[in-house]
Amino acid sequence: MLDVVINVEEKLSGNFNIGAGFGGSGTGVQLNTSISQENFLGTGNQVSFAINTAKTTKRYSFDFYNPYHNLDNVSRGFGFNFMQEDTTNTDTQTTFKSDRKELSFSYGIPMTEENRINFRIKAQTYNVKSSKDSAQELLDFIEKHGDDYTNAELIAGYTIDTRDRRSFTTSGFKTNLKGN
């Protein structure tokens, strides 16, 4: 009888970013932070979260991706984004307020070990409000189409990935072809 003991040590596979800046035209201080983890809690799932704030724009996003959703290596993911814009108290040529919400779901189906077909459906809702200093083009658009609208998008893609590993690749390549 032979006992084999294997010790596996996981490498760090995440990113933490933080930033700050100052913008002109009355946008003021900008702060952003993001966290992404390619092996969240040792599950193999990829999770990311980001916050970007400024006087004119605020954006929050969350994404989840499971590269091995089932035993056939079908991948699955989803994401949520929320963005608010308010240019009413800035030095810009036109002013408006808007809210955008986006929800997406994705699936990837392996064709071979190196080739994959990807599908993503994305739904977006927009709300746009004009102000006394809004451009005539925006006022005309809101009058014609209303201030609330929804958009849906289907994105299909094909990926070829021959890399030996995702980080610090020594051989191979990755290429994507997408259309919507």
Coordinates of C-alpha atoms in Angstrom, one line a residue:
M1 CA 0.0 0.0 0.0
L2 CA 1.2 3.4 -0.9
D3 CA 0.0 6.7 0.5
V4 CA 0.4 9.8 -1.7
V5 CA 0.1 13.2 0.0
I6 CA -0.4 16.2 -2.2
N7 CA -0.4 19.7 -0.8
V8 CA -2.0 22.4 -2.9
E9 CA -1.4 26.0 -2.3
E10 CA -3.7 28.5 -4.0
K11 CA -2.2 31.6 -5.4
L12 CA -3.9 35.0 -5.0
S13 CA -6.2 35.5 -7.9
G14 CA -8.0 38.8 -7.2
N15 CA -7.6 42.5 -7.7
F16 CA -8.4 45.5 -5.5
N17 CA -8.3 48.9 -7.1
I18 CA -8.9 52.3 -5.6
G19 CA -8.6 55.7 -7.2
A20 CA -9.3 59.3 -6.9
G21 CA -9.3 62.3 -9.2
F22 CA -10.5 65.8 -9.8
G23 CA -12.5 66.7 -12.9
G24 CA -13.2 70.0 -14.6
S25 CA -16.5 71.5 -15.7
G26 CA -17.9 71.3 -12.1
T27 CA -17.6 67.5 -11.9
G28 CA -15.5 67.8 -8.7
V29 CA -13.8 64.9 -6.9
Q30 CA -14.1 61.5 -8.3
L31 CA -13.7 58.3 -6.3
N32 CA -13.7 54.7 -7.5
T33 CA -13.0 51.3 -6.1
S34 CA -13.4 47.8 -7.4
I35 CA -12.8 44.3 -6.2
S36 CA -12.6 41.2 -8.3
Q37 CA -11.9 37.6 -7.4
E38 CA -11.3 34.9 -9.9
N39 CA -11.7 32.0 -7.4
F40 CA -14.3 33.4 -4.9
L41 CA -14.1 31.5 -1.6
G42 CA -12.4 28.6 -3.5
T43 CA -15.4 27.8 -5.6
G44 CA -13.8 28.7 -9.0
N45 CA -16.5 31.4 -9.6
Q46 CA -15.5 34.9 -10.6
V47 CA -17.1 37.8 -8.7
S48 CA -16.5 41.5 -9.2
F49 CA -18.0 44.7 -7.6
A50 CA -17.3 48.3 -8.5
I51 CA -18.3 51.7 -7.3
N52 CA -17.5 54.9 -9.2
T53 CA -18.7 58.3 -7.8
A54 CA -18.4 61.9 -8.8
K55 CA -20.6 64.9 -8.5
T56 CA -22.1 64.2 -11.9
T57 CA -22.0 60.4 -12.2
K58 CA -22.5 57.5 -9.8
R59 CA -22.1 53.9 -11.0
Y60 CA -22.5 50.6 -9.1
S61 CA -21.9 47.2 -10.7
F62 CA -21.8 43.6 -9.7
D63 CA -20.9 40.6 -11.9
F64 CA -20.8 36.9 -11.2
Y65 CA -19.4 34.2 -13.6
N66 CA -19.3 30.5 -13.0
P67 CA -17.0 28.9 -15.7
Y68 CA -18.1 25.4 -14.8
H69 CA -21.8 25.6 -14.2
N70 CA -22.4 21.9 -14.9
L71 CA -20.3 18.8 -15.7
D72 CA -20.3 19.6 -19.4
N73 CA -18.3 22.9 -18.8
V74 CA -21.2 25.1 -19.7
S75 CA -20.5 28.6 -18.2
R76 CA -23.1 30.9 -16.7
G77 CA -23.0 34.5 -15.5
F78 CA -25.1 37.4 -14.6
G79 CA -24.5 41.1 -13.9
F80 CA -26.2 44.2 -12.6
N81 CA -25.3 47.8 -13.3
F82 CA -26.9 51.0 -12.0
M83 CA -25.8 54.5 -13.1
Q84 CA -27.0 58.0 -12.3
E85 CA -26.0 61.1 -14.1
D86 CA -26.8 64.7 -13.0
T87 CA -25.2 67.6 -14.9
T88 CA -27.6 70.3 -13.7
N89 CA -25.0 72.0 -11.4
T90 CA -22.0 71.8 -13.8
D91 CA -20.4 74.0 -16.4
T92 CA -21.4 71.7 -19.3
Q93 CA -23.2 73.0 -22.4
T94 CA -26.4 71.0 -21.7
T95 CA -27.9 69.7 -18.5
F96 CA -30.0 66.6 -17.7
K97 CA -30.5 63.9 -15.2
S98 CA -30.6 60.2 -16.1
D99 CA -30.9 56.8 -14.4
R100 CA -29.8 53.6 -16.2
K101 CA -30.4 50.1 -14.9
E102 CA -28.9 47.0 -16.7
L103 CA -29.4 43.3 -16.0
S104 CA -27.6 40.7 -18.0
F105 CA -27.4 36.9 -18.2
S106 CA -24.8 34.9 -20.1
Y107 CA -24.1 31.3 -21.1
G108 CA -21.1 29.7 -22.7
I109 CA -21.2 26.4 -24.5
P110 CA -18.0 24.5 -25.2
M111 CA -17.6 23.2 -28.7
T112 CA -14.1 21.8 -28.2
E113 CA -11.5 22.1 -25.4
E114 CA -10.4 25.4 -27.0
N115 CA -13.5 26.8 -28.7
R116 CA -16.7 28.1 -27.1
I117 CA -19.9 29.7 -28.2
N118 CA -21.2 32.5 -25.9
F119 CA -24.6 34.0 -25.6
R120 CA -25.6 37.1 -23.5
I121 CA -28.9 38.8 -23.1
K122 CA -28.9 42.3 -21.7
A123 CA -31.9 44.4 -20.6
Q124 CA -31.6 48.1 -19.9
T125 CA -34.0 50.7 -18.7
Y126 CA -33.4 54.4 -19.0
N127 CA -35.0 57.4 -17.5
V128 CA -34.0 60.9 -18.7
K129 CA -35.1 64.2 -17.3
S130 CA -34.5 67.5 -18.9
S131 CA -33.9 70.8 -17.1
K132 CA -34.1 74.5 -18.0
D133 CA -30.6 74.4 -19.6
S134 CA -31.1 71.2 -21.6
A135 CA -30.1 71.2 -25.2
Q136 CA -32.9 71.4 -27.8
E137 CA -31.9 68.0 -29.2
L138 CA -32.6 66.4 -25.8
L139 CA -35.9 68.2 -25.4
D140 CA -37.0 67.1 -28.9
F141 CA -35.9 63.5 -28.1
I142 CA -37.9 63.4 -24.9
E143 CA -41.0 65.0 -26.6
K144 CA -40.8 62.4 -29.4
H145 CA -39.9 59.2 -27.4
G146 CA -40.8 60.0 -23.8
D147 CA -38.4 60.1 -20.9
D148 CA -38.6 56.3 -20.0
Y149 CA -37.5 53.6 -22.4
T150 CA -36.2 50.0 -22.4
N151 CA -33.7 48.4 -24.6
A152 CA -32.9 44.6 -25.0
E153 CA -29.8 43.3 -26.6
L154 CA -28.8 39.7 -27.6
I155 CA -25.0 39.2 -28.0
A156 CA -23.5 36.1 -29.6
G157 CA -19.9 35.3 -29.7
Y158 CA -17.3 32.7 -30.5
T159 CA -14.1 32.4 -28.5
I160 CA -10.9 30.5 -29.3
D161 CA -8.5 30.2 -26.3
T162 CA -5.3 28.2 -26.7
R163 CA -3.4 29.8 -23.8
D164 CA -1.6 27.5 -21.4
R165 CA -2.9 29.6 -18.5
R166 CA -4.9 32.8 -18.0
S167 CA -2.3 34.8 -16.1
F168 CA 1.4 35.0 -17.2
T169 CA 0.7 33.1 -20.4
T170 CA 3.8 31.6 -22.0
S171 CA 2.2 30.1 -25.1
G172 CA -1.1 30.3 -27.0
F173 CA -3.6 33.1 -27.7
K174 CA -7.2 34.1 -27.0
T175 CA -9.5 35.7 -29.6
N176 CA -13.2 36.7 -29.5
L177 CA -15.7 37.4 -32.3
K178 CA -18.9 39.1 -31.1
G179 CA -22.0 40.4 -32.7
N180 CA -25.3 41.9 -31.6

